[in-house]
Short mmCIF file of C-alpha atoms and ligand atoms in Angstrom, two decimals:
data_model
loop_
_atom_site.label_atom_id
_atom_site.label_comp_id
_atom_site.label_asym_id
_atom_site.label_seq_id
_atom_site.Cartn_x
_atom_site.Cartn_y
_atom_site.Cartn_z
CA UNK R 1 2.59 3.56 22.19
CA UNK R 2 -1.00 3.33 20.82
CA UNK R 3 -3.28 0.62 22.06
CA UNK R 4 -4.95 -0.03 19.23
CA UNK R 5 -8.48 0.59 19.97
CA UNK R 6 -7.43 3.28 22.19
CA UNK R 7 -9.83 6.74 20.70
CA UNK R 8 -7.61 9.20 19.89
CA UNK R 9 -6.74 12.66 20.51
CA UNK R 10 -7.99 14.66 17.80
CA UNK R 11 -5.39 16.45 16.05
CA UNK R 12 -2.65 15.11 18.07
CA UNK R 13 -0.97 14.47 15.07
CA UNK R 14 -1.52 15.25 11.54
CA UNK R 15 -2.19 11.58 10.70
CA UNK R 16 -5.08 10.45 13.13
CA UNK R 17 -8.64 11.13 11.67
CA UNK R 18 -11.26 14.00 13.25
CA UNK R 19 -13.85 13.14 15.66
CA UNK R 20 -16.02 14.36 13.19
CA UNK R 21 -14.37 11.25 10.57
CA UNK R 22 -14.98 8.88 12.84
CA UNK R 23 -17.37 6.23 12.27
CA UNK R 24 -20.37 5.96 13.75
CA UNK R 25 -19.86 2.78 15.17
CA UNK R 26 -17.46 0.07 13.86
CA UNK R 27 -19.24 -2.52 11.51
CA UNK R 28 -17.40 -5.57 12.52
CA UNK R 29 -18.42 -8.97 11.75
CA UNK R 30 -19.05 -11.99 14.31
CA UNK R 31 -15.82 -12.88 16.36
CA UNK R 32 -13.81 -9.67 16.68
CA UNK R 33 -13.03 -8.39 19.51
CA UNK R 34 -13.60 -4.57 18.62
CA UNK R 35 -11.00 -2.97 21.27
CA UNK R 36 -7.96 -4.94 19.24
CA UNK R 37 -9.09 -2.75 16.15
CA UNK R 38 -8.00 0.84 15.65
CA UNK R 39 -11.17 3.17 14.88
CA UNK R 40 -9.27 5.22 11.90
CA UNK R 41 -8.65 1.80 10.46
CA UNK R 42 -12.49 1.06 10.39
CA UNK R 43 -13.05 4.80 9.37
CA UNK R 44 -11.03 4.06 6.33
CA UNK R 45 -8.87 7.07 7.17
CA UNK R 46 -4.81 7.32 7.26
CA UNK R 47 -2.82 6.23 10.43
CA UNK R 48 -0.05 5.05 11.65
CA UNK R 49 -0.17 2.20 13.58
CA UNK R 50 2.42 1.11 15.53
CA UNK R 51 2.84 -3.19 15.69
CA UNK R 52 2.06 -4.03 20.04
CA UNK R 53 3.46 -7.58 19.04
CA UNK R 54 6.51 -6.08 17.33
CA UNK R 55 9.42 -7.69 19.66
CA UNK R 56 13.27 -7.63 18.94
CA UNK R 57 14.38 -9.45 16.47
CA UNK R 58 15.95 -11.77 18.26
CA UNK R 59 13.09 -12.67 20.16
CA UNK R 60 11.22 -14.01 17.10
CA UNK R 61 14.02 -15.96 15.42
CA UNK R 62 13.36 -19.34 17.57
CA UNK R 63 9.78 -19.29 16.80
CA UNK R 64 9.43 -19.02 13.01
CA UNK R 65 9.78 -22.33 10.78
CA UNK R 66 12.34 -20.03 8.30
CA UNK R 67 15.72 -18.66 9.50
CA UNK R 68 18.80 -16.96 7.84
CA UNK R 69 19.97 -20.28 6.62
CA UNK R 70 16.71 -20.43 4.27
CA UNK R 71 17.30 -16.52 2.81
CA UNK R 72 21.73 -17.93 2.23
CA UNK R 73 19.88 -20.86 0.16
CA UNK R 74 17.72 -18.65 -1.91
CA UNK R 75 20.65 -16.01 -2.85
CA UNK R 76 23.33 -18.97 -3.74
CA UNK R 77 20.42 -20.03 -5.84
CA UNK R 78 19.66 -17.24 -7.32
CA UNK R 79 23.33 -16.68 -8.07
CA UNK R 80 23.39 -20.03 -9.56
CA UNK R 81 20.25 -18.65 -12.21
CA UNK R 82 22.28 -15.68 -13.20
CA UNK R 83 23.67 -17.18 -16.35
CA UNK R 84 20.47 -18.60 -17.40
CA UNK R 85 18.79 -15.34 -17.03
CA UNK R 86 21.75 -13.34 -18.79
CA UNK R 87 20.90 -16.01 -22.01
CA UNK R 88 17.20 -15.62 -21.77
CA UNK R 89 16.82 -11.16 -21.02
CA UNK R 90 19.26 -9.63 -22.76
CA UNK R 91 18.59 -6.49 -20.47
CA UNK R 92 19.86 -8.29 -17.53
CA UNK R 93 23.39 -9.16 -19.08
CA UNK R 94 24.92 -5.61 -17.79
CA UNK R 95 24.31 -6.77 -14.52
CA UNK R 96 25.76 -10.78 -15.32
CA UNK R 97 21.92 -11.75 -14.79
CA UNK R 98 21.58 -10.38 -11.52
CA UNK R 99 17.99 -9.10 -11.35
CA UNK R 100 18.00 -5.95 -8.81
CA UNK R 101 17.64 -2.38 -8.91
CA UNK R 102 19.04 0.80 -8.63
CA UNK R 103 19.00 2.33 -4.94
CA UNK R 104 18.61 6.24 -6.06
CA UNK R 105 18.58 9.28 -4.01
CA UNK R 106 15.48 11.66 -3.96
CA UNK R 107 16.15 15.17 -5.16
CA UNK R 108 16.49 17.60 -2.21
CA UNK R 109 13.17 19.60 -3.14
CA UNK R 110 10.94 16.50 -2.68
CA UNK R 111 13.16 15.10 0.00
CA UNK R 112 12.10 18.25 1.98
CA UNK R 113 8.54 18.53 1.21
CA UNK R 114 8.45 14.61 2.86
CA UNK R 115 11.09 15.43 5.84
CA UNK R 116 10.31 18.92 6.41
CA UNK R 117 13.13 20.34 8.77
CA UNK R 118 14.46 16.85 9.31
CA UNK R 119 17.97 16.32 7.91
CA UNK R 120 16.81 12.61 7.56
CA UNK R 121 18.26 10.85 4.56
CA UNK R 122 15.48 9.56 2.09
CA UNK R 123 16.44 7.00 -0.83
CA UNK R 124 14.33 5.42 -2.93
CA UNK R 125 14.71 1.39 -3.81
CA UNK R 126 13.57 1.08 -7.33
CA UNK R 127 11.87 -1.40 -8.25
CA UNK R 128 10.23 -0.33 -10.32
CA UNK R 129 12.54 -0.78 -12.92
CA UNK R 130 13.57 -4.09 -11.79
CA UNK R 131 14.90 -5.54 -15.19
CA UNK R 132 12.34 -7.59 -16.87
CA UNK R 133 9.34 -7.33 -15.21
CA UNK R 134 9.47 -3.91 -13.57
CA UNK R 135 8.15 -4.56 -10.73
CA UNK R 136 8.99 -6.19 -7.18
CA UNK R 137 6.78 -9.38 -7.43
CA UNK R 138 9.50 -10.51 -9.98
CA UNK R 139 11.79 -11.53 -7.25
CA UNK R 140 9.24 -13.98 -5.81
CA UNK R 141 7.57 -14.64 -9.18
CA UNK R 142 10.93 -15.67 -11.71
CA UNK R 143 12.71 -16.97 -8.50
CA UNK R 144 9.60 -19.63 -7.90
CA UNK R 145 9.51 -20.90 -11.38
CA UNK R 146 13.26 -21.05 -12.45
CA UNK R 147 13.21 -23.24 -8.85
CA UNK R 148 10.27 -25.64 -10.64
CA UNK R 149 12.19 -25.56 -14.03
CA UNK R 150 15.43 -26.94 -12.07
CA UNK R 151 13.20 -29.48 -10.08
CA UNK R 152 11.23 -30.93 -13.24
CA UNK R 153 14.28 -31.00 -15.23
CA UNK R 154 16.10 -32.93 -12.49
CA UNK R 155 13.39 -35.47 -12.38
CA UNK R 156 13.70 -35.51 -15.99
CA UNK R 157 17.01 -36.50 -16.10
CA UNK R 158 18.19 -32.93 -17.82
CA UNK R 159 20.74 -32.01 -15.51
CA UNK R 160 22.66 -33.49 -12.62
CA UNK R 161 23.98 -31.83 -9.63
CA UNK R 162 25.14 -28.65 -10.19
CA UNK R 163 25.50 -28.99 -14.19
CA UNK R 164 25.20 -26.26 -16.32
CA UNK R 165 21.65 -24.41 -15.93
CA UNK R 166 21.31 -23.19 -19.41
CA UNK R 167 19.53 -26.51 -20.41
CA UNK R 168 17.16 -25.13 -18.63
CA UNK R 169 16.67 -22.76 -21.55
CA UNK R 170 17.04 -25.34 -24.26
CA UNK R 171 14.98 -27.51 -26.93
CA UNK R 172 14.96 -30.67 -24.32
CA UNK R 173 13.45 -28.75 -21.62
CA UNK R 174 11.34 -26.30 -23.72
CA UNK R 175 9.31 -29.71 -24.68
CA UNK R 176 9.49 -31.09 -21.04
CA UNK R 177 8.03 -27.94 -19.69
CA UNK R 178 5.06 -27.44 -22.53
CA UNK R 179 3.72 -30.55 -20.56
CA UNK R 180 3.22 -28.33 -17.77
CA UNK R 181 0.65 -25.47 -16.73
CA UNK R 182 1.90 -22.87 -14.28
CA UNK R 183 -1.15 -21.30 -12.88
CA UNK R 184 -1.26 -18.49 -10.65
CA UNK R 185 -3.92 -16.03 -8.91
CA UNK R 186 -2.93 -11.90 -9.45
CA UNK R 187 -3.80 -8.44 -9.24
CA UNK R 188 -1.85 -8.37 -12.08
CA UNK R 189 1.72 -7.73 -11.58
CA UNK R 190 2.97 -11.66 -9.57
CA UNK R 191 0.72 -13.04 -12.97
CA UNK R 192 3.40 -10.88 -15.01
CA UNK R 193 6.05 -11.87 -13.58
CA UNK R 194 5.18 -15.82 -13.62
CA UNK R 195 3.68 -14.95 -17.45
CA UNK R 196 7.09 -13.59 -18.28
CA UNK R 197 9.75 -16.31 -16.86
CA UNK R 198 7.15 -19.44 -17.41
CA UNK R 199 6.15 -18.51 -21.00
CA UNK R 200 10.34 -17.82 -21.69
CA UNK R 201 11.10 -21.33 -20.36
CA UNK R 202 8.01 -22.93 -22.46
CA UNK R 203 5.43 -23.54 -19.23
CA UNK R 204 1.91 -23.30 -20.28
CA UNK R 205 0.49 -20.49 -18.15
CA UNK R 206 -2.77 -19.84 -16.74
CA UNK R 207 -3.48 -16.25 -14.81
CA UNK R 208 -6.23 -15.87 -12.63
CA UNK R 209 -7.08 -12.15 -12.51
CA UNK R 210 -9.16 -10.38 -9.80
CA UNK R 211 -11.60 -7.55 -10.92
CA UNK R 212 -9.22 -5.04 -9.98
CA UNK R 213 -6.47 -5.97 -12.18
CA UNK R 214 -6.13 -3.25 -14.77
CA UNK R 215 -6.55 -4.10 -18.82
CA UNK R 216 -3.44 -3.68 -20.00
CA UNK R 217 -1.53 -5.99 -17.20
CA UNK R 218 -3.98 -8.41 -18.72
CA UNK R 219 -3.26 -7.86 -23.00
CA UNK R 220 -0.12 -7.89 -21.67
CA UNK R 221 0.27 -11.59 -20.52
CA UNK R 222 -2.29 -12.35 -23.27
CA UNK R 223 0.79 -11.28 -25.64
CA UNK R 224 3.04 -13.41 -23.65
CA UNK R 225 0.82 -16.14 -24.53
CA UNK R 226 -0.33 -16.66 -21.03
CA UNK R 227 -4.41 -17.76 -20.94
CA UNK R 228 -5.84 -15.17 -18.94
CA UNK R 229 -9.31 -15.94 -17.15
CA UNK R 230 -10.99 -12.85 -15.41
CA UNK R 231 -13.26 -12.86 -12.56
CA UNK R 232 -15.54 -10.61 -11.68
CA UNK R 233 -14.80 -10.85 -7.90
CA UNK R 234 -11.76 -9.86 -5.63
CA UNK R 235 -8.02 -11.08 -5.43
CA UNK R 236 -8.84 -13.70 -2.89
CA UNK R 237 -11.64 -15.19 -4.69
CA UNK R 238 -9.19 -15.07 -8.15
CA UNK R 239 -6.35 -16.94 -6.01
CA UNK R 240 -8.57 -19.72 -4.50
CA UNK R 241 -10.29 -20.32 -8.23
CA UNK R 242 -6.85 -20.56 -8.89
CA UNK R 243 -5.80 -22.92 -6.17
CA UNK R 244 -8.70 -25.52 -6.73
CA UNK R 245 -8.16 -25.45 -10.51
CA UNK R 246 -4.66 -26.57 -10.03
CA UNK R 247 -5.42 -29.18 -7.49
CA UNK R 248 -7.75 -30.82 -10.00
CA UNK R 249 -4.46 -30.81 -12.53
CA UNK R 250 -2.14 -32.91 -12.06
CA UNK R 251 0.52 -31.42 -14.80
CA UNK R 252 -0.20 -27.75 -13.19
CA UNK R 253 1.66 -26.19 -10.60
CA UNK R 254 0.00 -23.40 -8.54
CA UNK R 255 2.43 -20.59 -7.71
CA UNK R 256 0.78 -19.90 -4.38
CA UNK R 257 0.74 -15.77 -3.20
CA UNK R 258 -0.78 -16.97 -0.29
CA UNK R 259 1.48 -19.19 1.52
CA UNK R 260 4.50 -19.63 -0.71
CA UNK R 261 7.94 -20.09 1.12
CA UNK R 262 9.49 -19.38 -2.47
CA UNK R 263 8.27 -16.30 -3.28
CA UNK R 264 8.87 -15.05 0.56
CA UNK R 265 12.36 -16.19 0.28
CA UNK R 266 12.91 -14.41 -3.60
CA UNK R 267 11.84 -11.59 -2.04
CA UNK R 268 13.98 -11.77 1.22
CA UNK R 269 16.85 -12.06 -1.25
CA UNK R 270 16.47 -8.44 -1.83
CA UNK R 271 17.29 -7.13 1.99
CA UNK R 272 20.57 -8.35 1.00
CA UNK R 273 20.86 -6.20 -2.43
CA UNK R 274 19.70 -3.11 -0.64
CA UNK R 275 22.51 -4.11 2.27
CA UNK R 276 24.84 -3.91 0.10
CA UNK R 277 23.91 -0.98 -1.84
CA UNK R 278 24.36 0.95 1.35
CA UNK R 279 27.13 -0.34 2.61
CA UNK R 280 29.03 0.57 -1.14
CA UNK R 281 27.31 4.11 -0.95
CA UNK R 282 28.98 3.94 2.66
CA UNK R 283 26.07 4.83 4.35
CA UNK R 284 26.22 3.59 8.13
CA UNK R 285 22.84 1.45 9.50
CA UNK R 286 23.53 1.12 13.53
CA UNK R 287 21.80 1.80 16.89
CA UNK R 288 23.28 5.52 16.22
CA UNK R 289 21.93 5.68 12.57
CA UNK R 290 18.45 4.05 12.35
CA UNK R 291 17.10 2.47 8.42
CA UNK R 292 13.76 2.74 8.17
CA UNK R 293 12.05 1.13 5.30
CA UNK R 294 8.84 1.74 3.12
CA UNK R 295 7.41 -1.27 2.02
CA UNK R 296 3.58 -1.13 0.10
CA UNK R 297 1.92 -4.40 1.34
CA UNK R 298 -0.58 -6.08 -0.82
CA UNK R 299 -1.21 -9.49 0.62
CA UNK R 300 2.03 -9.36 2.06
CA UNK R 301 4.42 -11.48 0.33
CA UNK R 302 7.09 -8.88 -0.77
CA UNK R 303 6.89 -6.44 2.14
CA UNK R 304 7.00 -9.86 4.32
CA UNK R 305 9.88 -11.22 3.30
CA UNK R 306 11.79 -8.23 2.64
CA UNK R 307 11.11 -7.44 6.36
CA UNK R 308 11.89 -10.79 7.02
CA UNK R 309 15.57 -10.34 4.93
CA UNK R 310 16.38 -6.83 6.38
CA UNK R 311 15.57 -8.08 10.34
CA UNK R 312 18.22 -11.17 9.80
CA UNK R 313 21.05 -8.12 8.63
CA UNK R 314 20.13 -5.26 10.51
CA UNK R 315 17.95 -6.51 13.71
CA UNK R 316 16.54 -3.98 15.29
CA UNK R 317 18.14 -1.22 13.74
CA UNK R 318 15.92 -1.65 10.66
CA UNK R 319 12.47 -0.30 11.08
CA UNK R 320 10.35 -1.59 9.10
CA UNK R 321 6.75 -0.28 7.76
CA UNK R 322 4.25 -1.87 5.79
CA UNK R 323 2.08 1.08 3.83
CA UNK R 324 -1.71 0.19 2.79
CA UNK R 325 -4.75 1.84 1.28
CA UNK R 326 -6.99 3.22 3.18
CA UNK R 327 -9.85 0.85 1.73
CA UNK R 328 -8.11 -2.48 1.91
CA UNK R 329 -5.45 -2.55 4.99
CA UNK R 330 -5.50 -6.12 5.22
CA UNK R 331 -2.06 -6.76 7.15
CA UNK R 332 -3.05 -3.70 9.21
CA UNK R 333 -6.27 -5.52 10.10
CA UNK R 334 -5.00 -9.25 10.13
CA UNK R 335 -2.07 -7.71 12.83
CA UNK R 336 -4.58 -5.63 14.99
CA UNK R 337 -6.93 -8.72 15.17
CA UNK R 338 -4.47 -11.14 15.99
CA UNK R 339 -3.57 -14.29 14.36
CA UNK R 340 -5.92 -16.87 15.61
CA UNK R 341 -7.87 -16.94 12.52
CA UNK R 342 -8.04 -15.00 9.04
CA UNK R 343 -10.16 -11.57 9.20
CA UNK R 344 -11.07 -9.34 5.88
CA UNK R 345 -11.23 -5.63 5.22
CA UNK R 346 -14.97 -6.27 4.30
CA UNK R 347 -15.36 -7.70 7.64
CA UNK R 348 -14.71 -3.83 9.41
CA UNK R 349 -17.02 -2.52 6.64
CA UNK R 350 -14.43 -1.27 4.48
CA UNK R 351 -14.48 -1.48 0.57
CA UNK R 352 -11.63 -2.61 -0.73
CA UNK R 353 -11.70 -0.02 -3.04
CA UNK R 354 -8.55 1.73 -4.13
CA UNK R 355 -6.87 2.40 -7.73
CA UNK R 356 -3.87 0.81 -5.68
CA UNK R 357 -4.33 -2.27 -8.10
CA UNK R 358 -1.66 -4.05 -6.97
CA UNK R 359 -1.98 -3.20 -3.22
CA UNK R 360 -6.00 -4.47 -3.64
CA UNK R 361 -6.11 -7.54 -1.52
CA UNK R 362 -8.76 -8.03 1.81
CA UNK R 363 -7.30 -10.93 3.00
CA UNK R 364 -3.60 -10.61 4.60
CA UNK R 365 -1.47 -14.16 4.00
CA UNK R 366 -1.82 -16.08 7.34
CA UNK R 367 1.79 -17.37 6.18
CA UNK R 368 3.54 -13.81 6.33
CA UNK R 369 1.41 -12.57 9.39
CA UNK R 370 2.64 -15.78 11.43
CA UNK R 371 6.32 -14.68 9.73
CA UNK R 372 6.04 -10.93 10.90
CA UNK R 373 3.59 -10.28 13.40
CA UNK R 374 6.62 -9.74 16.09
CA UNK R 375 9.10 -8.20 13.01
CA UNK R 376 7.15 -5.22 11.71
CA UNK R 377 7.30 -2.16 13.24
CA UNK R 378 4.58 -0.09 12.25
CA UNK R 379 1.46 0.21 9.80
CA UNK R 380 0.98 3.21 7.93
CA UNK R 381 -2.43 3.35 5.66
CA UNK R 382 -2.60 6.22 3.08
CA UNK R 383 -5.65 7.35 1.15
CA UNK R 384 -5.69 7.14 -2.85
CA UNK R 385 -5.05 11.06 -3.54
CA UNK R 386 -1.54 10.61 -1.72
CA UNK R 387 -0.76 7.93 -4.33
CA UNK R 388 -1.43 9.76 -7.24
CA UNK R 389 -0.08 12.83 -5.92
CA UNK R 390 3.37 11.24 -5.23
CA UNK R 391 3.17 9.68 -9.12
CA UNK R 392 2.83 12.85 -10.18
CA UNK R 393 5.09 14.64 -7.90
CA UNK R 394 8.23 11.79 -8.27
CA UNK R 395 7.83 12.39 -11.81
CA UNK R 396 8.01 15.76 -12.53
CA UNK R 397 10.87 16.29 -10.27
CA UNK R 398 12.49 12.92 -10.17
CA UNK R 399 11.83 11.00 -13.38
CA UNK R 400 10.34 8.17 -11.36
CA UNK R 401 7.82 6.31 -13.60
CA UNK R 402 5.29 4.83 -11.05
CA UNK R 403 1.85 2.99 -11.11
CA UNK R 404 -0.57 4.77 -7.88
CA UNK R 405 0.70 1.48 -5.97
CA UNK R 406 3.78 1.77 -6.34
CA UNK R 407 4.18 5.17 -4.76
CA UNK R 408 3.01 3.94 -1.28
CA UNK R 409 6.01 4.38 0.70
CA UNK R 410 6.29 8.37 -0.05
CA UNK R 411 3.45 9.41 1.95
CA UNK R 412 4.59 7.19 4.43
CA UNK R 413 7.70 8.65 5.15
CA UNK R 414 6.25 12.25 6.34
CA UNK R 415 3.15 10.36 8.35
CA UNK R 416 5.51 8.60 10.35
CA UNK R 417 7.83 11.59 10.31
CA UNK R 418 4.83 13.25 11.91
CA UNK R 419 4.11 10.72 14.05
CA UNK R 420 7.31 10.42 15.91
CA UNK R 421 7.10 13.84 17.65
CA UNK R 422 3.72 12.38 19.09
CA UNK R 423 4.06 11.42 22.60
CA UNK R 424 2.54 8.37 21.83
CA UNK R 425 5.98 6.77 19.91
CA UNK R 426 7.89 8.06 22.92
CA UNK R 427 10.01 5.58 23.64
CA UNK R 428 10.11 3.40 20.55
CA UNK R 429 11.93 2.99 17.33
CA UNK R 430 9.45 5.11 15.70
CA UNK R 431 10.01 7.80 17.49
CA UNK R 432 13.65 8.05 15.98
CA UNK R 433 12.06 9.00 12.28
CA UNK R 434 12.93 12.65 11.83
CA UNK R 435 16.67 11.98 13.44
CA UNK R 436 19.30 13.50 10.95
CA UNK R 437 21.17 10.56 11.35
CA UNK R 438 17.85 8.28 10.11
CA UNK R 439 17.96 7.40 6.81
CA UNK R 440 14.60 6.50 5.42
CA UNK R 441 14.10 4.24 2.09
CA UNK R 442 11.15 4.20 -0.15
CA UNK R 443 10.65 1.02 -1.62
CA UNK R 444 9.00 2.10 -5.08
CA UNK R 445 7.45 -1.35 -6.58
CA UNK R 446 6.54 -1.14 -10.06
CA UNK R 447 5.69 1.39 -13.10
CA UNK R 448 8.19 1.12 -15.30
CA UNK R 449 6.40 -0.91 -18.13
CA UNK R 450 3.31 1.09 -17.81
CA UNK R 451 1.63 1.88 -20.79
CA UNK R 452 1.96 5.96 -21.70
CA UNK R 453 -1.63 6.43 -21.73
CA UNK R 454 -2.50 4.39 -17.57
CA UNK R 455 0.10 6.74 -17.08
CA UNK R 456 -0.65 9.74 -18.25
CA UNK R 457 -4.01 9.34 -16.38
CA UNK R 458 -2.17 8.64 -13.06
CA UNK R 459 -0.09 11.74 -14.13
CA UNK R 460 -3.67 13.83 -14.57
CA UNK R 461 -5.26 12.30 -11.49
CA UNK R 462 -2.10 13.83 -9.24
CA UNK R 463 -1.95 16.98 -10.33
CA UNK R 464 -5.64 17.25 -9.91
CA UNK R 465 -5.22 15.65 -5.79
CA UNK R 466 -2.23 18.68 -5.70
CA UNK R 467 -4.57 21.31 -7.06
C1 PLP J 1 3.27 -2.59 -7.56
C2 PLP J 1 3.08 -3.48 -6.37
N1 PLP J 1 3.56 -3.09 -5.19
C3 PLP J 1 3.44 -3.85 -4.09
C4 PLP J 1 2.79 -5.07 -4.14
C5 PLP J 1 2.63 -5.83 -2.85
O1 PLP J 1 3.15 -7.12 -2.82
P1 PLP J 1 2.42 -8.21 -1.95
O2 PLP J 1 1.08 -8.47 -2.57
O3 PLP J 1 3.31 -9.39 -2.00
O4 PLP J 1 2.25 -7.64 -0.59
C6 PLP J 1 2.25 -5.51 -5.35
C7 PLP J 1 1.54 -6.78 -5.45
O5 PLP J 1 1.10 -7.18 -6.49
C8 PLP J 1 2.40 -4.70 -6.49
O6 PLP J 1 1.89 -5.06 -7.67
#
């Protein structure tokens, strides 16, 4: 195991930075303690870092306020919104209103260019054309309003028990719900994906958008009807604009990225769609025949509670990996510090800069580092080149339409691949990566609904990183 802190052996492994990378002496700001933080992480270059506070799963279980029991109540419930959403997106109705993905497998070529000699299994979870939204903060995002609809409507008097949800879809409650602003805070894709289901049902809908966000996630929810207000600073500043603009509102509800047990629980819904994806594809996850699972982390939400879902099926036999930029690790960071109190990427003199729109956050969610700091396995951070190159690459041989973001988990396979023949992962799960019997998922998060021309220019940006 790394300590992080612990200076490295250059070129020990592929993924640890050169001496000569290094930085010259780690800007941190008042209150770290610099030995908890790894220097590559300062140094803005890509590592793997493996969790110290990961413990077995069992070991965490007693100690978090949210349990299995939570994740059963979220997938009855979104079971129970299946017919609504069948009525309101027609593209769902092939599924009954389920909103999930396909799990696809990754053509041998590319498969081998990540694995190498390893007879590893890699799949990719895609996401990215998650029906309606295409993209993974839809099943926090639709799951956290349609729960609001059902709550306002019951106040309302609309429905009853466990009568008939498509009211929630009618005149009645399409008047009810115009009384009501859902506002949110977004790198672009969570405001989407609120824009989308709160606009259907009739919500008012205000989207606070960082400076990151790219222009056409914002026309977008401007066609939706959403009001979109722009800041000029980062996603933390947009979400707590957000969050006091709502307080001062008494009709508005603030979908929180921060600290929402909704949108952790939508997304730990999905551990349970991959589950069973495997298990019909028959593929076997055990101590003999390891899963380990790509997540791209922005402020942690989705990775979280994914992690979160696929720890209560699989314990320790899921590995799970949260993948960063290089500029704005803030999980990485917020894990390595420790959890005593909220640190930023600025804080280590990092940027924050990446095309990674949706992965551009500085601030890791205290909520889902309390939640995981014993469940995640490992941190892999990758640099902006990687991302287009694998948007290119999944492209032309896969048909994968990506955004840069989206394409996190692909470099992160062969780093930690690498990685597990150091000496260093002796010893832990990590170390099992480039097993034949592993099988490795990519968890591809959004892309689908990009415009041609953002993607064209990721397209153009890859092949130049390849060339
Ligand atoms: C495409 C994409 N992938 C991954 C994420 C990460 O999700 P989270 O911010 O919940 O960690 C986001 C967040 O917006 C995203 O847009």
């Amino acid at each position: 195991m790394i300590e992080p802190g612990a200076r490295r052996d250059a070129g020990s492994s592929a993924n640890f930075p050169k001496e000569d990378q290094m930085p010259k002496g780690l800007k941190l700001g008042s209150g770290f303690d610099p030995d908890r933080i790894p220097e590559a992480l300062a140094a803005g270059c890509p590592l793997v870092w493996p969790n110290p506070g990961r413990r077995p799963a069992t070991a965490s279980w007693g100690d978090l306020s949210l349990g299995d029991g939570d994740i059963e109540g979220a997938a009855l419930r979104w079971r129970r919104y299946a017919g609504l959403l069948a009525h309101a997106f027609p593209e769902t109705r092939a599924a009954s209103g389920k909103i999930d993905s396909p799990l696809a497998s990754l053509p041998e070529p590319l498969r081998r260019s990540l694995a190498g000699d390893s007879g590893c299994r890699v799949l990719v979870k895609a996401d990215h054309m998650l029906p309606v939204t295409g993209c993974i903060k839809a099943r926090g995002g639709i799951y956290e309003v349609l729960l609001l609809a059902e709550r306002l409507a019951a106040e309302a008097g609309l429905i009853a028990g466990d009568s008939d949800l498509m009211v929630l879809d009618g005149d009645a409650a399409r008047s009810l719900f115009g009384r009501h602003t859902v506002i949110v805070g977004s790198t672009g894709n969570l405001g989407f994906s609120i824009g989308v289901i709160a606009r259907t049902l009739g919500f008012r809908c205000e989207v606070h958008m960082s400076a990151d966000a790219k222009e056409w996630k914002k026309t977008r929810l401007r066609a939706l009807g959403a009001r979109v207000v722009e800041h000029a600073a980062d996603y933390s500043a947009a979400v707590a604009a957000a969050r006091s603009i709502a307080a001062a509102d008494r009709q508005a509800y603030f979908v929180d990225d921060e600290e929402s047990v909704p949108l952790f629980l939508g997304y730990a819904v999905a551990a349970r769609d991959l589950a069973a994806q495997l298990a019909a594809a028959g593929i076997a996850v055990d101590a003999d025949h390891p899963l380990f699972v790509h997540l791209p982390c922005g402020v942690g939400g989705a990775p979280g509670g994914i992690t979160f879902g696929l720890k209560h099926i699989y314990g320790d036999d899921a590995v799970c990996i949260l993948v960063e930029p290089v500029e704005s690790p803030c999980m990485t960071l917020q894990l390595a510090a420790g959890l005593d109190r909220s640190v930023s990427v600025y804080d280590i003199g990092l940027g924050n800069r990446t095309e990674a729109d949706g992965l551009a956050v500085a601030r890791a969610s205290m909520f889902v580092a309390r939640m995981v700091a014993g469940l995640v396995d490992a941190c892999v951070t990758v640099d902006d080149a990687s991302l287009f190159e694998w948007t290119y690459r999944t492209w032309g041989q896969g048909g994968f339409r990506l955004e840069p973001s989206a394409a996190a988990g692909f470099p992160s396979v062969s780093a930690l691949i690498a990685y597990s023949a150091d000496p260093t992962a002796a010893g832990t799960a990590l170390a099992r990566a480039g097993e034949d019997s592993a099988t490795h998922v990519v968890w591809t998060t959004g892309g689908q609904l990009l415009p041609d021309d953002e993607f064209e220019k990721a397209l153009s940006r890859g092949k130049e990183a390849l060339a």
